Coordinates of C-alpha atoms and ligand atoms in Angstrom, one line a residue:
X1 CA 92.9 148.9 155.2
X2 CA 95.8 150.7 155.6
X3 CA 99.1 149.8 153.8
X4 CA 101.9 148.7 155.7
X5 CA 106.0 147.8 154.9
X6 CA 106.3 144.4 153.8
X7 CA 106.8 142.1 156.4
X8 CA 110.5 141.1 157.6
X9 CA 109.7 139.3 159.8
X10 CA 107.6 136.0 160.7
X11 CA 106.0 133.6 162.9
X12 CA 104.0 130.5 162.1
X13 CA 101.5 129.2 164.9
X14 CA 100.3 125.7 164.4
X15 CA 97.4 123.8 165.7
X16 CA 95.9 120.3 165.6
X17 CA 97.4 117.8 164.0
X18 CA 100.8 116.8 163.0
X19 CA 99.9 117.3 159.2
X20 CA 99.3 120.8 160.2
X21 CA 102.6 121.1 161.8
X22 CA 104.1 120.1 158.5
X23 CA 102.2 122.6 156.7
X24 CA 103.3 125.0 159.1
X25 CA 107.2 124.2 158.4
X26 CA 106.4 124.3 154.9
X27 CA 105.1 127.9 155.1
X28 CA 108.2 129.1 156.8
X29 CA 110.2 127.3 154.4
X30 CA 108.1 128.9 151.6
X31 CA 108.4 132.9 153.2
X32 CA 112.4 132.2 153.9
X33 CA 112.5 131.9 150.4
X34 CA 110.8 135.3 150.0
X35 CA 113.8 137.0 152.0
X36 CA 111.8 137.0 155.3
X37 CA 113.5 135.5 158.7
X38 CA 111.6 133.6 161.4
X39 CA 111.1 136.3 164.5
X40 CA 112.8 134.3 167.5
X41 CA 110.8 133.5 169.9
X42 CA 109.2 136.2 172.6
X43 CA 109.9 139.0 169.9
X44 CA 107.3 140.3 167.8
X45 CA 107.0 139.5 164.3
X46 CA 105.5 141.7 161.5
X47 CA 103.5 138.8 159.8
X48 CA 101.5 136.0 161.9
X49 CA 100.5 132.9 160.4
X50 CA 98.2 131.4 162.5
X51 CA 97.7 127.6 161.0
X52 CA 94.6 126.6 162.7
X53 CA 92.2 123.4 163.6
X54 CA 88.6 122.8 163.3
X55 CA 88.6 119.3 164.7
X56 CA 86.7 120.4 167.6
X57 CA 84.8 123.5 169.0
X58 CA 87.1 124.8 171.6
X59 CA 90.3 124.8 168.7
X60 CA 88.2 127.3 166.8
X61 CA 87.2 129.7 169.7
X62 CA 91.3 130.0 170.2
X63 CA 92.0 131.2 166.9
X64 CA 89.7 134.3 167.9
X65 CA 91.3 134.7 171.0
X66 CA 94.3 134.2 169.8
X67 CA 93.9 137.3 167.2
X68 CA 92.7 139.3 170.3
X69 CA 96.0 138.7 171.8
X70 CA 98.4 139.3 169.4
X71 CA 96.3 142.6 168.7
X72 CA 95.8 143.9 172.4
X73 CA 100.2 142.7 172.7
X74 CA 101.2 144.7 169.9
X75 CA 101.5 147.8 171.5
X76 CA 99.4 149.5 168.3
X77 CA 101.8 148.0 166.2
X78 CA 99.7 145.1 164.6
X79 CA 101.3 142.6 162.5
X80 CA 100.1 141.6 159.6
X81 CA 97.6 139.0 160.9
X82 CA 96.7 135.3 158.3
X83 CA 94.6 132.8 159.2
X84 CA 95.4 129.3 157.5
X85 CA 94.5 125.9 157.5
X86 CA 91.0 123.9 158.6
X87 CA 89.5 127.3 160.6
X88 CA 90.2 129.2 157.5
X89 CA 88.7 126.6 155.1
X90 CA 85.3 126.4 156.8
X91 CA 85.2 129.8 158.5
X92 CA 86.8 131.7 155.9
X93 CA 84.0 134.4 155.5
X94 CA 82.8 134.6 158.8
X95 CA 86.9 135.1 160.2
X96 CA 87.0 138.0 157.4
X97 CA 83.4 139.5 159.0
X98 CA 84.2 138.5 162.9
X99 CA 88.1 139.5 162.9
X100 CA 88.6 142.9 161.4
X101 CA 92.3 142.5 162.2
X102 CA 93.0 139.5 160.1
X103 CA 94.1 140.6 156.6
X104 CA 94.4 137.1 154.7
X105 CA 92.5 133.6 155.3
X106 CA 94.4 131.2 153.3
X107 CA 92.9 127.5 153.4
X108 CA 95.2 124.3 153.4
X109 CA 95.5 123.9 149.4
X110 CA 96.3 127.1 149.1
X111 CA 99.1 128.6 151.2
X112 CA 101.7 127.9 148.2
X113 CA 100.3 131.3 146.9
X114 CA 101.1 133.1 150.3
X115 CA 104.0 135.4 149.1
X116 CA 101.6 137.2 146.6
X117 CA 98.7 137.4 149.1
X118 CA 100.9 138.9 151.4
X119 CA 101.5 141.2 148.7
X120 CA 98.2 142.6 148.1
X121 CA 97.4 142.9 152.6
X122 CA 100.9 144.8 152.5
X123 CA 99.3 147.6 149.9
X124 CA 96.2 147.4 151.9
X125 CA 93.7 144.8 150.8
X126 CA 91.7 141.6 152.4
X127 CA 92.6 138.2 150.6
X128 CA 91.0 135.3 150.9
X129 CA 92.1 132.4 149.3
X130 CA 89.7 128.9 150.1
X131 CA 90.2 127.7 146.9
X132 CA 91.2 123.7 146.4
X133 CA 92.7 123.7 142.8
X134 CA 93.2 120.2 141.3
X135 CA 96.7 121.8 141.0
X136 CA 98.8 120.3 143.4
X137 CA 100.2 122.9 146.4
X138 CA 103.1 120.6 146.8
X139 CA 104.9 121.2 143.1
X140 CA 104.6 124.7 144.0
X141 CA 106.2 124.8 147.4
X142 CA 110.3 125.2 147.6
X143 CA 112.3 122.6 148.4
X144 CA 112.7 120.9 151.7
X145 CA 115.3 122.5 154.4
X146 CA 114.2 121.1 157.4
X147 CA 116.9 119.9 159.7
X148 CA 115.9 117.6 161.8
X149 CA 116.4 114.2 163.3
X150 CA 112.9 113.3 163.0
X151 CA 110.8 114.8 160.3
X152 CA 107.1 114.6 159.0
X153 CA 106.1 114.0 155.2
X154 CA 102.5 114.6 154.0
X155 CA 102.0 112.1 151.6
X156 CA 98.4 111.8 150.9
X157 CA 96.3 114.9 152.2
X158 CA 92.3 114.7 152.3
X159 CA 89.3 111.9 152.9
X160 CA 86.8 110.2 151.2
X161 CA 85.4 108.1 154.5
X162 CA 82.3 110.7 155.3
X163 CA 82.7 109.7 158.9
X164 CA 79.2 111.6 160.3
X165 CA 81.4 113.6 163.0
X166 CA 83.8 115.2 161.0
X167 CA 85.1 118.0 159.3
X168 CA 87.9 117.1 157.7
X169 CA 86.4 115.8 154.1
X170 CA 85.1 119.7 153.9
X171 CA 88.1 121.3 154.9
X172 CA 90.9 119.0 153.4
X173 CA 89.0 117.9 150.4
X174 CA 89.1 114.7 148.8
X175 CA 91.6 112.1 149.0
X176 CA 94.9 112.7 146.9
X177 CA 97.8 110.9 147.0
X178 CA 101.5 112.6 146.4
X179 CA 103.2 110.7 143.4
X180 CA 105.5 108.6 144.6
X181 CA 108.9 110.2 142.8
X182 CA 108.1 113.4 145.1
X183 CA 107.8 111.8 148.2
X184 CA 111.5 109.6 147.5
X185 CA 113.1 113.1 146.2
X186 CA 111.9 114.9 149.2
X187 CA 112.7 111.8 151.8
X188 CA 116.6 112.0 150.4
X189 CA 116.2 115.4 150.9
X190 CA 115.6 115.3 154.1
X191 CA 117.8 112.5 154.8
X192 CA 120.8 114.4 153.1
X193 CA 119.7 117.1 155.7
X194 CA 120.2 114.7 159.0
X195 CA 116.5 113.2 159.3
X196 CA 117.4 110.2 160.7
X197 CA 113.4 109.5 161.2
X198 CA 110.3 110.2 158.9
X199 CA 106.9 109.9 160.0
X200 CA 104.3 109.7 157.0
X201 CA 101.6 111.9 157.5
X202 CA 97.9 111.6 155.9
X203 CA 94.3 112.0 156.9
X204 CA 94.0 108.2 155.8
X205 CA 98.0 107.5 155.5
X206 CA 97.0 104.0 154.9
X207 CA 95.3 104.2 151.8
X208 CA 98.1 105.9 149.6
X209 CA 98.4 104.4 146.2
X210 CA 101.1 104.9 143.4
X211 CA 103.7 103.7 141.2
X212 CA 106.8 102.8 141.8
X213 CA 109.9 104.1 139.7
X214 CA 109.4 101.4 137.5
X215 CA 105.5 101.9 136.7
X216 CA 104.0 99.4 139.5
X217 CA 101.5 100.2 141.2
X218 CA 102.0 99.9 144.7
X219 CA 100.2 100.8 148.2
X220 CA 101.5 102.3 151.4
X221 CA 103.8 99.2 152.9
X222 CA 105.7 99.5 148.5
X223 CA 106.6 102.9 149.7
X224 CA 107.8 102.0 153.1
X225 CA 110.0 99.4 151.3
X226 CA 111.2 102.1 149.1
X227 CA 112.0 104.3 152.0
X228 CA 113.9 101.5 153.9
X229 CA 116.3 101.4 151.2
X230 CA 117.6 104.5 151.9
X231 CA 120.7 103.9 153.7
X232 CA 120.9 106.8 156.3
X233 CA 117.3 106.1 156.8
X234 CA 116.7 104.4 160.3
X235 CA 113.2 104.8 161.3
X236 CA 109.9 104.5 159.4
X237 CA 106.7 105.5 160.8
X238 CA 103.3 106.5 159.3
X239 CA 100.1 108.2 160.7
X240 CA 96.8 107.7 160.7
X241 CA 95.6 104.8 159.4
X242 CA 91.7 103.9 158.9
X243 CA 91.4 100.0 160.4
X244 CA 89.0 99.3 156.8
X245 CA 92.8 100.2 155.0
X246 CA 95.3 97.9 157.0
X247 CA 96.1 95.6 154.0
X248 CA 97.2 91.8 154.1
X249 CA 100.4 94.0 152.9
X250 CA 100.8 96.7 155.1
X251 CA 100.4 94.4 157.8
X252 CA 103.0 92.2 156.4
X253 CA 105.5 95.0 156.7
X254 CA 105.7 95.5 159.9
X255 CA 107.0 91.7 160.2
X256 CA 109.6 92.3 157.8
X257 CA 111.1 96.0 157.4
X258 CA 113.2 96.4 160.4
X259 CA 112.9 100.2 160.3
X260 CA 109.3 100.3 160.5
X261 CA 109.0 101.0 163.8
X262 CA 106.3 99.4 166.2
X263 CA 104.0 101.4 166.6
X264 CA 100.0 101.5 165.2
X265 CA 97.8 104.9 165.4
X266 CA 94.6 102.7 164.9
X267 CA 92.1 105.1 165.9
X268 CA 88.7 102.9 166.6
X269 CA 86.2 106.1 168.1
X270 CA 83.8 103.8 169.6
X271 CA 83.4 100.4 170.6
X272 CA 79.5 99.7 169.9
X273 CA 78.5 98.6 166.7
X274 CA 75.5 100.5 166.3
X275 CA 77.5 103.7 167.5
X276 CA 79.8 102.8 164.8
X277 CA 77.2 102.5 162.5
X278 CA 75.9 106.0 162.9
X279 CA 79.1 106.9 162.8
X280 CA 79.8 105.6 159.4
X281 CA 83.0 103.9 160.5
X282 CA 82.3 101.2 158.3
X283 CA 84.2 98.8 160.7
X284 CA 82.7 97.1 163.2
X285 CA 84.3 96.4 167.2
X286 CA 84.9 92.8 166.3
X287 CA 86.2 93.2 162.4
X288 CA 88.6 96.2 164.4
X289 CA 90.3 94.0 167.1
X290 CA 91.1 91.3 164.1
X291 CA 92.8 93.4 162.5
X292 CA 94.9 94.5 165.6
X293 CA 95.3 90.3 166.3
X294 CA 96.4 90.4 162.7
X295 CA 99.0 93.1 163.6
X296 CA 99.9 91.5 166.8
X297 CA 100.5 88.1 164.9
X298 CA 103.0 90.1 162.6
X299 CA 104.7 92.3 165.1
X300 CA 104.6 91.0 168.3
X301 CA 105.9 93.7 170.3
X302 CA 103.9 96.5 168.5
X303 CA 102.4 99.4 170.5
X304 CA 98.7 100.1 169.7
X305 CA 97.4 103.6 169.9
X306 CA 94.0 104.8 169.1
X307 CA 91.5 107.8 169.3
X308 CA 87.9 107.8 170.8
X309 CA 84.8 110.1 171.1
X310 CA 82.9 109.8 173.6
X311 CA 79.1 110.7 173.7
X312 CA 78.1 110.7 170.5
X313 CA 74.3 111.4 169.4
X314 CA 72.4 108.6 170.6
X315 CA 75.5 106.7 173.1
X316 CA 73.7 105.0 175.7
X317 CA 75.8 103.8 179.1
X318 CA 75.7 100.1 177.6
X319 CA 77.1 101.4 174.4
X320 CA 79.9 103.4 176.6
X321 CA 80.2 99.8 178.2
X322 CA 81.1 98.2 174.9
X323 CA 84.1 101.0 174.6
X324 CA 85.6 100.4 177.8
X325 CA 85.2 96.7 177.1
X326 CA 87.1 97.5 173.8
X327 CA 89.6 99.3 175.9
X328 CA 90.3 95.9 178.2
X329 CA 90.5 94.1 175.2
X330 CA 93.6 95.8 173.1
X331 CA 95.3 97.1 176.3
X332 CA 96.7 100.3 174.4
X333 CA 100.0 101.6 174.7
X334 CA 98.7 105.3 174.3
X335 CA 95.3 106.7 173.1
X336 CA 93.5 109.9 172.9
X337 CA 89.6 110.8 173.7
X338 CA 87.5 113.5 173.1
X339 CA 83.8 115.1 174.2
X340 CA 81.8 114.9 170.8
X341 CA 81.8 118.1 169.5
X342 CA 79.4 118.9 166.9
X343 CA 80.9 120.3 164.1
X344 CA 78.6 122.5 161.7
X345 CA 77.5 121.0 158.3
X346 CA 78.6 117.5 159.3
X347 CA 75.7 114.9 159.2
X348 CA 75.7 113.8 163.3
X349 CA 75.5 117.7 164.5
X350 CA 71.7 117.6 163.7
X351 CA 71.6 113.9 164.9
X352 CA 68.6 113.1 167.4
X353 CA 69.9 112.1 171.0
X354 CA 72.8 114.6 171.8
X355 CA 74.5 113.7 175.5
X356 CA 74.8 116.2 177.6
X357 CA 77.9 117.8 179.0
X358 CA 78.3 116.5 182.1
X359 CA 77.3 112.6 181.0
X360 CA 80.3 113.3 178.4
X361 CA 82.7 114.7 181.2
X362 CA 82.2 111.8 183.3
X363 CA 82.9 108.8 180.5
X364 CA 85.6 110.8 179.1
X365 CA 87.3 110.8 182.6
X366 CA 86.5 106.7 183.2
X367 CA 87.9 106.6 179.2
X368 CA 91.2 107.7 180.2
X369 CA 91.1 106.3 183.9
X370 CA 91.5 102.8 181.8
X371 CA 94.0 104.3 179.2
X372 CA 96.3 105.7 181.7
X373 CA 95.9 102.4 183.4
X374 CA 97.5 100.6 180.5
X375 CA 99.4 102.9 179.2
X376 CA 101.4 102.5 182.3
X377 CA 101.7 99.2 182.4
X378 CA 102.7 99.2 178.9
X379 CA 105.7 101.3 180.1
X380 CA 105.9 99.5 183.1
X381 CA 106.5 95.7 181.0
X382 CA 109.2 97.9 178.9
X383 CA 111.6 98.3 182.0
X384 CA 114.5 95.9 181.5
X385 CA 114.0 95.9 177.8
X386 CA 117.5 97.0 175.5
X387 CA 116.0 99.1 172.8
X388 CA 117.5 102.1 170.4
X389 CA 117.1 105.7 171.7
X390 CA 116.9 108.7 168.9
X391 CA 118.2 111.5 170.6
X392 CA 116.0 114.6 169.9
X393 CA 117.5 116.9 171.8
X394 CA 119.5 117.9 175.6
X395 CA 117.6 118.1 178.6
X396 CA 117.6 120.0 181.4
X397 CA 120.0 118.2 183.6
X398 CA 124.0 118.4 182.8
X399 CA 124.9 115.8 180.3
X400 CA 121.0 114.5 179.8
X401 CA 119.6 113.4 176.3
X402 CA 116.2 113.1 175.8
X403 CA 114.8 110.8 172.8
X404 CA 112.2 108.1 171.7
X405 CA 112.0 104.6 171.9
X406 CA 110.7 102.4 169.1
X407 CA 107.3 102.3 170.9
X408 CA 107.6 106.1 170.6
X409 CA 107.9 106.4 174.1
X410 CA 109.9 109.4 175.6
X411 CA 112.9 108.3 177.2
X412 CA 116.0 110.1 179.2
X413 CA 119.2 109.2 179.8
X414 CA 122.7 110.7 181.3
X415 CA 126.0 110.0 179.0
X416 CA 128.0 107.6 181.3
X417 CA 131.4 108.3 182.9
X418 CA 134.0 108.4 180.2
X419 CA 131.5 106.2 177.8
X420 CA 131.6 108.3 173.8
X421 CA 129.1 111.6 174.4
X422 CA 125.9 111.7 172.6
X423 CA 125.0 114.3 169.8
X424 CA 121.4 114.7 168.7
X425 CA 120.5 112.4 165.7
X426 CA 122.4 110.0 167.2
X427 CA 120.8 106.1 167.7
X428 CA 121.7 105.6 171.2
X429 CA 121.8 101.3 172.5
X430 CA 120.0 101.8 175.5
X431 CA 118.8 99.8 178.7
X432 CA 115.2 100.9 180.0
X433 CA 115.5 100.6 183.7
X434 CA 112.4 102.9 185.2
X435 CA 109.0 104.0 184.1
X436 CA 107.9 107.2 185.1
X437 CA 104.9 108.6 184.5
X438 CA 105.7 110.4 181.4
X439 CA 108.8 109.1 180.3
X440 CA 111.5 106.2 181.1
X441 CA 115.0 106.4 182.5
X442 CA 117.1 104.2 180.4
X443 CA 120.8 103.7 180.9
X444 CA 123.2 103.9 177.6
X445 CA 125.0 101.1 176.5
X446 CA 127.4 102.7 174.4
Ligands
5AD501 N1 84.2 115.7 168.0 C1 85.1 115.1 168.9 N2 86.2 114.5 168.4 C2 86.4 114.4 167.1 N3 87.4 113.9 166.3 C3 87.1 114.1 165.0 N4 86.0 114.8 164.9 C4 85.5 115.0 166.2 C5 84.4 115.7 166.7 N5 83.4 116.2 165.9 C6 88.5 113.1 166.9 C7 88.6 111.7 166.4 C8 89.7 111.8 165.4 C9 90.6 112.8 166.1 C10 91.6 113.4 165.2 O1 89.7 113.8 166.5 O2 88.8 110.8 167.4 O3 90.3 110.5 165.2
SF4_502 FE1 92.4 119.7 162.7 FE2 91.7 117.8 161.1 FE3 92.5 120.1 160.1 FE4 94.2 118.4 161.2 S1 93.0 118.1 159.4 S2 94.1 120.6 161.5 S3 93.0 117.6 162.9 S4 90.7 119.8 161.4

């Protein structure tokens, strides 16, 4: 390929999951450090980074439109086009064969080594880099410089559950836990930097393992307790946790650390045991909704959240019956359902009994009929509650803040009449006085 200046300019386009979006920020940190700026937004940028997901069918079909676009935009004048994360991983080859415009595919254990790849596509080469070296990416990455009031920290990356739907053991590898004197330097850091909020991110956050400072070896709710001693600290949250991982401890926790928030991504997928079975879940319905009694016992006031697929191979109408049933049952605060997709080289795409489309379309809308339904009322039951607001930022009317609730609802509120303004990062008292159907008018307190 032809050679081309090297990039000034950058822009990072993430995908999926919030584990990408912190791999995302991580990249831009990492080419800032190479003496390249972030383009602002609506102007082009030299280099692309598109950080992509292969969770489902339709996220992969983007990235190729995606590289159509920025192509047929770029008025001849291409960017320097890289494909990273779970597309790249699995598709690598087939990117490098199907996209003649892309110049590097960089998988999701490998972007540390993205400032000499985009060396070698500046003098006119292909790179592809899908390795996933025992060597860890994170030791390699610069330091934090995030400023935020509410940041995201990978600390365990990967899975070793073989669910039969999905992709991610393939693309993210095996499960790895970050050591724990990492994860406390790079919390402070971004503490010192204004986060006033960290959510800990892994494929199976729940099963983190590690010593402590002084050589204990402790699981996820130790290093929440850790966190919780850092005094500008205020909020604690963690996502997503496998129900077969909630330990007597972890549970425990959110009784007793007041800045673990309440809130529980618990995704369940199904709620038919035999479904559950083919999916390897390893759980069953019943075993599942003990665990969120055991929750409830310890917290109350928590907020469930979960995920679901509907029609998987072999889901018969009763089975569906058993999900909404589940549904009834844990009355969710929020949740998230998809179609099935079958992902390629994962054990349930040749499964016997696929459901077709329009079976799918129709459960997935009666799914979230019933989700909406209680997600709702959830907001509904919080009206009248006095809660903490985070601010996160202005909104659109004069003197309006926008922020989340400890149930990680959105909620809005106008500084009153001579009342202290607001600044974000601040940790507003509020009063929630209306539910809306995407967020909750609360009135400030202070
Ligand atoms: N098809 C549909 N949904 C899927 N998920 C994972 N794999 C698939 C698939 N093959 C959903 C699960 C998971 C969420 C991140 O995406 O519900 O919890
Ligand atoms: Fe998508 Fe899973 Fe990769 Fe996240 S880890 S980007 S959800 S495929």
């Amino acid at each position: 390929m032809n050679k081309v200046p090297t990039p000034k300019s950058f822009r990072v386009k993430s995908f999926g999951c919030q584990m990408n979006v912190y791999d995302g920020e991580r990249m831009a940190e990492l080419l800032a450090t190479q003496g390249m700026e972030a383009a602002p937004e609506g102007e082009d940028a030299d280099l692309v980074v598109l950080n992509t997901c292969h969770i489902r069918e339709k996220a992969a079909e983007k990235v190729y439109s995606d590289i159509g676009r920025i192509v047929k935009d770029s008025d001849g004048k291409a960017p320097l086009i890289a494909v990273a994360g779970c597309v790249a991983q699995a598709e690598g080859d087939e990117i490098m064969r199907r996209a003649r415009d892309v110049r590097m595919v960089v998988g999701p254990q490998a972007y540390h080594r993205l400032p000499d790849m985009i060396a070698r596509a500046s003098a006119g080469e292909r790179v592809t880099d899908t390795d996933m070296p025992a060597e860890a990416k994170f030791g390699a990455l610069p330091a934090r410089r995030k400023r935020a009031p509410s940041a995201f920290l990978t600390v365990q990356e990967g899975c070793d559950k073989f669910c039969t739907y999905c992709v991610v053991p393939y693309t993210r590898g095996a499960e790895i836990s970050r050591p724990f004197a990492d994860l406390l330097d790079e919390a402070k850091r971004l503490v010192d930097q204004g986060a006033r909020e960290i959510t800990l991110l892994g494929q199976n956050v729940n099963a983190w393992d590690g010593e402590d400072g002084r050589g204990r070896a402790i699981g996820l709710d130790g290093l929440i307790r850790e966190l919780a001693a850092l005094p500008d600290l205020a909020r604690i949250r963690y996502t997503t946790s496998h129900p077969n991982d909630m330990t007597d401890a972890l549970i425990a926790a959110h009784g007793e650390v007041d800045k673990l928030m309440p809130y529980l991504h618990l995704p369940v997928q199904a709620g038919s045991d035999p479904i559950l079975a083919a999916m390897n879940r390893s759980h069953s319905a019943e075993s599942y909704l003990r665990v969120i009694e055991r929750v409830r016992a310890a917290r109350p006031d928590i907020a469930i959240s979960g995920d679901f697929i509907v029609g998987f191979p072999g889901e018969s109408e009763a089975d569906f019956a058993a999900t909404l049933a589940l549904v009834d049952e844990v009355r969710y605060a929020a949740a998230f359902s998809f179609k099935y997709s079958p992902r390629p080289g994962t054990p349930a795409a040749t499964m016997e009994g696929q459901v077709p489309v329009d079976v799918m379309d129709d459960r997935l809308q009666r799914l979230q009929a019933a989700i909406t339904r209680d997600s709702h009322a959830f907001n509904a039951a919080s009206v009248g509650r006095t809660c903490d607001v985070l601010v996160e930022r202005t909104g659109r009317r004069e003197g309006q803040w926008l922020g989340k609730t400890p149930w990680l609802q959105s909620a809005h509120f106008t500084a009153s009449e001579g009342a202290a303004d607001h600044a974000v990062g601040d940790i507003v008292r509020v009063e929630l006085v209306e539910a809306g159907p995407n967020s909750l008018a609360a009135r400030a307190l202070t």
